């Protein structure tokens, strides 16, 4: 646990002025934290929102998948709120990782986040195109390849 103040003052040699880094106390309210947490778990919600895939893969146990996702959301949210008391930075998850595990691991976490968000984007667009293909073929009788739909 760090003993640094919520923000530090940096003196620039040229001007002698001080500038504050970090957030003012009380900047992040409960509403802002809730909206940030919901936005952060949006990829998980998008995956869980793929109900046809969940039900086709799991059948009668599909509700357990939703309960597991809800439990993970509660655990994530409570940990995020607990960390929000200690992290006084608007840097998102990188700031949280840096506070807990250090800058090197935070940089790796940022790289993984970019990789996973890009992969998730490609997967969701692919899934959309397959479902749209099935819908168009069923309703209009036109078979458009999923690759054409996604492009």
PDB file of C-alpha atoms in Angstrom:
ATOM      1  CA  UNK A   1       0.000   0.000   0.000  1.00  0.00           C
ATOM      2  CA  UNK A   2       1.374   3.355  -1.002  1.00  0.00           C
ATOM      3  CA  UNK A   3       1.682   6.284   1.381  1.00  0.00           C
ATOM      4  CA  UNK A   4       1.722   8.914  -1.358  1.00  0.00           C
ATOM      5  CA  UNK A   5      -0.831  11.712  -1.124  1.00  0.00           C
ATOM      6  CA  UNK A   6      -3.908  11.671  -3.391  1.00  0.00           C
ATOM      7  CA  UNK A   7      -2.069  13.953  -5.801  1.00  0.00           C
ATOM      8  CA  UNK A   8       1.427  15.298  -5.981  1.00  0.00           C
ATOM      9  CA  UNK A   9       2.822  18.712  -6.810  1.00  0.00           C
ATOM     10  CA  UNK A  10       5.433  18.942  -9.511  1.00  0.00           C
ATOM     11  CA  UNK A  11       7.632  22.034  -9.807  1.00  0.00           C
ATOM     12  CA  UNK A  12       8.826  22.848 -13.296  1.00  0.00           C
ATOM     13  CA  UNK A  13      12.321  24.372 -13.338  1.00  0.00           C
ATOM     14  CA  UNK A  14      11.578  26.959 -16.050  1.00  0.00           C
ATOM     15  CA  UNK A  15       8.569  28.681 -14.564  1.00  0.00           C
ATOM     16  CA  UNK A  16       8.726  27.713 -10.913  1.00  0.00           C
ATOM     17  CA  UNK A  17       4.981  27.072 -10.991  1.00  0.00           C
ATOM     18  CA  UNK A  18       3.375  24.050  -9.468  1.00  0.00           C
ATOM     19  CA  UNK A  19       0.910  21.824 -11.221  1.00  0.00           C
ATOM     20  CA  UNK A  20      -1.237  19.158  -9.647  1.00  0.00           C
ATOM     21  CA  UNK A  21      -1.583  15.715 -11.104  1.00  0.00           C
ATOM     22  CA  UNK A  22      -4.403  13.367 -10.290  1.00  0.00           C
ATOM     23  CA  UNK A  23      -8.033  13.997  -9.496  1.00  0.00           C
ATOM     24  CA  UNK A  24      -9.567  16.468  -7.108  1.00  0.00           C
ATOM     25  CA  UNK A  25     -11.060  14.805  -4.036  1.00  0.00           C
ATOM     26  CA  UNK A  26     -14.660  13.772  -4.586  1.00  0.00           C
ATOM     27  CA  UNK A  27     -14.404  13.857  -8.401  1.00  0.00           C
ATOM     28  CA  UNK A  28     -15.610  10.305  -8.937  1.00  0.00           C
ATOM     29  CA  UNK A  29     -19.037   9.853  -7.449  1.00  0.00           C
ATOM     30  CA  UNK A  30     -21.050   6.681  -7.085  1.00  0.00           C
ATOM     31  CA  UNK A  31     -22.860   7.295 -10.376  1.00  0.00           C
ATOM     32  CA  UNK A  32     -19.635   7.736 -12.342  1.00  0.00           C
ATOM     33  CA  UNK A  33     -18.160   4.579 -10.876  1.00  0.00           C
ATOM     34  CA  UNK A  34     -21.315   2.574 -11.605  1.00  0.00           C
ATOM     35  CA  UNK A  35     -21.406   3.734 -15.231  1.00  0.00           C
ATOM     36  CA  UNK A  36     -17.707   2.982 -15.662  1.00  0.00           C
ATOM     37  CA  UNK A  37     -18.105  -0.526 -14.238  1.00  0.00           C
ATOM     38  CA  UNK A  38     -21.090  -1.234 -16.497  1.00  0.00           C
ATOM     39  CA  UNK A  39     -19.133   0.025 -19.514  1.00  0.00           C
ATOM     40  CA  UNK A  40     -16.141  -2.087 -18.520  1.00  0.00           C
ATOM     41  CA  UNK A  41     -18.161  -5.290 -18.435  1.00  0.00           C
ATOM     42  CA  UNK A  42     -19.896  -4.546 -21.747  1.00  0.00           C
ATOM     43  CA  UNK A  43     -17.760  -7.117 -23.604  1.00  0.00           C
ATOM     44  CA  UNK A  44     -18.850  -9.765 -21.104  1.00  0.00           C
ATOM     45  CA  UNK A  45     -22.448  -8.672 -21.601  1.00  0.00           C
ATOM     46  CA  UNK A  46     -22.036  -8.933 -25.371  1.00  0.00           C
ATOM     47  CA  UNK A  47     -20.772 -12.480 -25.063  1.00  0.00           C
ATOM     48  CA  UNK A  48     -23.534 -13.437 -22.656  1.00  0.00           C
ATOM     49  CA  UNK A  49     -26.028 -11.741 -24.970  1.00  0.00           C
ATOM     50  CA  UNK A  50     -25.321 -14.376 -27.579  1.00  0.00           C
ATOM     51  CA  UNK A  51     -28.183 -16.489 -26.240  1.00  0.00           C
ATOM     52  CA  UNK A  52     -28.559 -18.821 -29.235  1.00  0.00           C
ATOM     53  CA  UNK A  53     -24.975 -19.943 -28.887  1.00  0.00           C
ATOM     54  CA  UNK A  54     -25.266 -20.333 -25.106  1.00  0.00           C
ATOM     55  CA  UNK A  55     -28.431 -22.396 -25.336  1.00  0.00           C
ATOM     56  CA  UNK A  56     -27.204 -24.548 -28.224  1.00  0.00           C
ATOM     57  CA  UNK A  57     -23.953 -25.321 -26.437  1.00  0.00           C
ATOM     58  CA  UNK A  58     -25.303 -25.805 -22.903  1.00  0.00           C
ATOM     59  CA  UNK A  59     -28.952 -26.732 -23.271  1.00  0.00           C
ATOM     60  CA  UNK A  60     -30.713 -26.925 -19.925  1.00  0.00           C
ATOM     61  CA  UNK A  61     -27.681 -25.644 -18.022  1.00  0.00           C
ATOM     62  CA  UNK A  62     -27.672 -22.311 -19.900  1.00  0.00           C
ATOM     63  CA  UNK A  63     -29.204 -20.426 -16.929  1.00  0.00           C
ATOM     64  CA  UNK A  64     -26.153 -21.452 -14.893  1.00  0.00           C
ATOM     65  CA  UNK A  65     -23.979 -19.595 -17.402  1.00  0.00           C
ATOM     66  CA  UNK A  66     -26.004 -16.445 -16.755  1.00  0.00           C
ATOM     67  CA  UNK A  67     -25.769 -16.929 -12.978  1.00  0.00           C
ATOM     68  CA  UNK A  68     -22.016 -17.408 -13.252  1.00  0.00           C
ATOM     69  CA  UNK A  69     -21.722 -14.218 -15.323  1.00  0.00           C
ATOM     70  CA  UNK A  70     -23.795 -12.304 -12.758  1.00  0.00           C
ATOM     71  CA  UNK A  71     -21.610 -13.611  -9.917  1.00  0.00           C
ATOM     72  CA  UNK A  72     -18.460 -12.546 -11.770  1.00  0.00           C
ATOM     73  CA  UNK A  73     -20.001  -9.117 -12.364  1.00  0.00           C
ATOM     74  CA  UNK A  74     -20.727  -8.697  -8.636  1.00  0.00           C
ATOM     75  CA  UNK A  75     -17.194  -9.770  -7.682  1.00  0.00           C
ATOM     76  CA  UNK A  76     -15.668  -7.441 -10.270  1.00  0.00           C
ATOM     77  CA  UNK A  77     -17.858  -4.510  -9.209  1.00  0.00           C
ATOM     78  CA  UNK A  78     -17.118  -4.873  -5.515  1.00  0.00           C
ATOM     79  CA  UNK A  79     -13.381  -5.101  -6.155  1.00  0.00           C
ATOM     80  CA  UNK A  80     -13.496  -2.109  -8.463  1.00  0.00           C
ATOM     81  CA  UNK A  81     -15.351   0.014  -5.927  1.00  0.00           C
ATOM     82  CA  UNK A  82     -12.902  -1.026  -3.187  1.00  0.00           C
ATOM     83  CA  UNK A  83      -9.928  -0.069  -5.377  1.00  0.00           C
ATOM     84  CA  UNK A  84     -11.570   3.249  -6.316  1.00  0.00           C
ATOM     85  CA  UNK A  85     -10.944   4.469  -2.795  1.00  0.00           C
ATOM     86  CA  UNK A  86      -7.200   4.117  -3.311  1.00  0.00           C
ATOM     87  CA  UNK A  87      -6.635   5.046  -6.967  1.00  0.00           C
ATOM     88  CA  UNK A  88      -6.837   8.797  -7.551  1.00  0.00           C
ATOM     89  CA  UNK A  89      -6.203   8.747 -11.272  1.00  0.00           C
ATOM     90  CA  UNK A  90      -8.396   8.970 -14.348  1.00  0.00           C
ATOM     91  CA  UNK A  91      -6.272   6.445 -16.236  1.00  0.00           C
ATOM     92  CA  UNK A  92      -8.834   3.651 -16.249  1.00  0.00           C
ATOM     93  CA  UNK A  93      -7.797   0.074 -15.623  1.00  0.00           C
ATOM     94  CA  UNK A  94      -4.156   0.756 -16.374  1.00  0.00           C
ATOM     95  CA  UNK A  95      -4.047   3.033 -13.324  1.00  0.00           C
ATOM     96  CA  UNK A  96      -5.659   0.332 -11.187  1.00  0.00           C
ATOM     97  CA  UNK A  97      -3.227  -2.332 -12.373  1.00  0.00           C
ATOM     98  CA  UNK A  98      -0.261   0.009 -11.886  1.00  0.00           C
ATOM     99  CA  UNK A  99      -1.391   0.822  -8.348  1.00  0.00           C
ATOM    100  CA  UNK A 100      -1.728  -2.847  -7.440  1.00  0.00           C
ATOM    101  CA  UNK A 101       0.939  -4.622  -9.485  1.00  0.00           C
ATOM    102  CA  UNK A 102       3.309  -2.018 -10.917  1.00  0.00           C
ATOM    103  CA  UNK A 103       3.858  -0.126 -14.163  1.00  0.00           C
ATOM    104  CA  UNK A 104       5.376  -3.016 -16.135  1.00  0.00           C
ATOM    105  CA  UNK A 105       2.407  -5.306 -15.550  1.00  0.00           C
ATOM    106  CA  UNK A 106       0.044  -2.382 -16.196  1.00  0.00           C
ATOM    107  CA  UNK A 107       1.636  -1.894 -19.615  1.00  0.00           C
ATOM    108  CA  UNK A 108       1.217  -5.594 -20.362  1.00  0.00           C
ATOM    109  CA  UNK A 109      -2.395  -5.385 -19.193  1.00  0.00           C
ATOM    110  CA  UNK A 110      -3.034  -2.462 -21.535  1.00  0.00           C
ATOM    111  CA  UNK A 111      -1.589  -4.436 -24.445  1.00  0.00           C
ATOM    112  CA  UNK A 112      -3.716  -7.455 -23.599  1.00  0.00           C
ATOM    113  CA  UNK A 113      -6.809  -5.273 -23.338  1.00  0.00           C
ATOM    114  CA  UNK A 114      -6.208  -3.860 -26.816  1.00  0.00           C
ATOM    115  CA  UNK A 115      -5.627  -7.361 -28.203  1.00  0.00           C
ATOM    116  CA  UNK A 116      -8.728  -8.812 -26.548  1.00  0.00           C
ATOM    117  CA  UNK A 117     -10.985  -5.893 -27.465  1.00  0.00           C
ATOM    118  CA  UNK A 118      -9.895  -6.225 -31.099  1.00  0.00           C
ATOM    119  CA  UNK A 119     -10.433  -9.986 -31.041  1.00  0.00           C
ATOM    120  CA  UNK A 120     -13.823  -9.577 -29.417  1.00  0.00           C
ATOM    121  CA  UNK A 121     -14.815  -7.031 -32.052  1.00  0.00           C
ATOM    122  CA  UNK A 122     -13.907  -9.451 -34.857  1.00  0.00           C
ATOM    123  CA  UNK A 123     -15.736 -12.313 -33.137  1.00  0.00           C
ATOM    124  CA  UNK A 124     -18.907 -10.293 -32.560  1.00  0.00           C
ATOM    125  CA  UNK A 125     -19.024  -9.044 -36.150  1.00  0.00           C
ATOM    126  CA  UNK A 126     -18.501 -12.614 -37.383  1.00  0.00           C
ATOM    127  CA  UNK A 127     -21.283 -13.866 -35.146  1.00  0.00           C
ATOM    128  CA  UNK A 128     -23.578 -11.060 -36.314  1.00  0.00           C
ATOM    129  CA  UNK A 129     -22.941 -11.913 -39.963  1.00  0.00           C
ATOM    130  CA  UNK A 130     -23.760 -15.598 -39.448  1.00  0.00           C
ATOM    131  CA  UNK A 131     -27.010 -14.769 -37.635  1.00  0.00           C
ATOM    132  CA  UNK A 132     -27.906 -12.130 -40.250  1.00  0.00           C
ATOM    133  CA  UNK A 133     -27.210 -14.647 -43.022  1.00  0.00           C
ATOM    134  CA  UNK A 134     -29.593 -17.146 -41.426  1.00  0.00           C
ATOM    135  CA  UNK A 135     -32.277 -14.481 -40.941  1.00  0.00           C
ATOM    136  CA  UNK A 136     -32.035 -13.161 -44.502  1.00  0.00           C
ATOM    137  CA  UNK A 137     -32.043 -16.675 -45.953  1.00  0.00           C
ATOM    138  CA  UNK A 138     -35.064 -17.638 -43.836  1.00  0.00           C
ATOM    139  CA  UNK A 139     -37.157 -14.500 -44.414  1.00  0.00           C
ATOM    140  CA  UNK A 140     -36.159 -13.465 -47.947  1.00  0.00           C
ATOM    141  CA  UNK A 141     -34.812 -16.686 -49.448  1.00  0.00           C
ATOM    142  CA  UNK A 142     -31.554 -14.967 -50.412  1.00  0.00           C
ATOM    143  CA  UNK A 143     -28.295 -16.620 -49.432  1.00  0.00           C
ATOM    144  CA  UNK A 144     -25.732 -13.871 -48.888  1.00  0.00           C
ATOM    145  CA  UNK A 145     -22.341 -15.122 -47.694  1.00  0.00           C
ATOM    146  CA  UNK A 146     -21.532 -14.014 -44.122  1.00  0.00           C
ATOM    147  CA  UNK A 147     -18.275 -12.444 -45.313  1.00  0.00           C
ATOM    148  CA  UNK A 148     -20.227 -10.108 -47.621  1.00  0.00           C
ATOM    149  CA  UNK A 149     -22.579  -9.163 -44.775  1.00  0.00           C
ATOM    150  CA  UNK A 150     -19.775  -8.376 -42.360  1.00  0.00           C
ATOM    151  CA  UNK A 151     -17.955  -6.224 -44.885  1.00  0.00           C
TER     152      UNK A 151
END
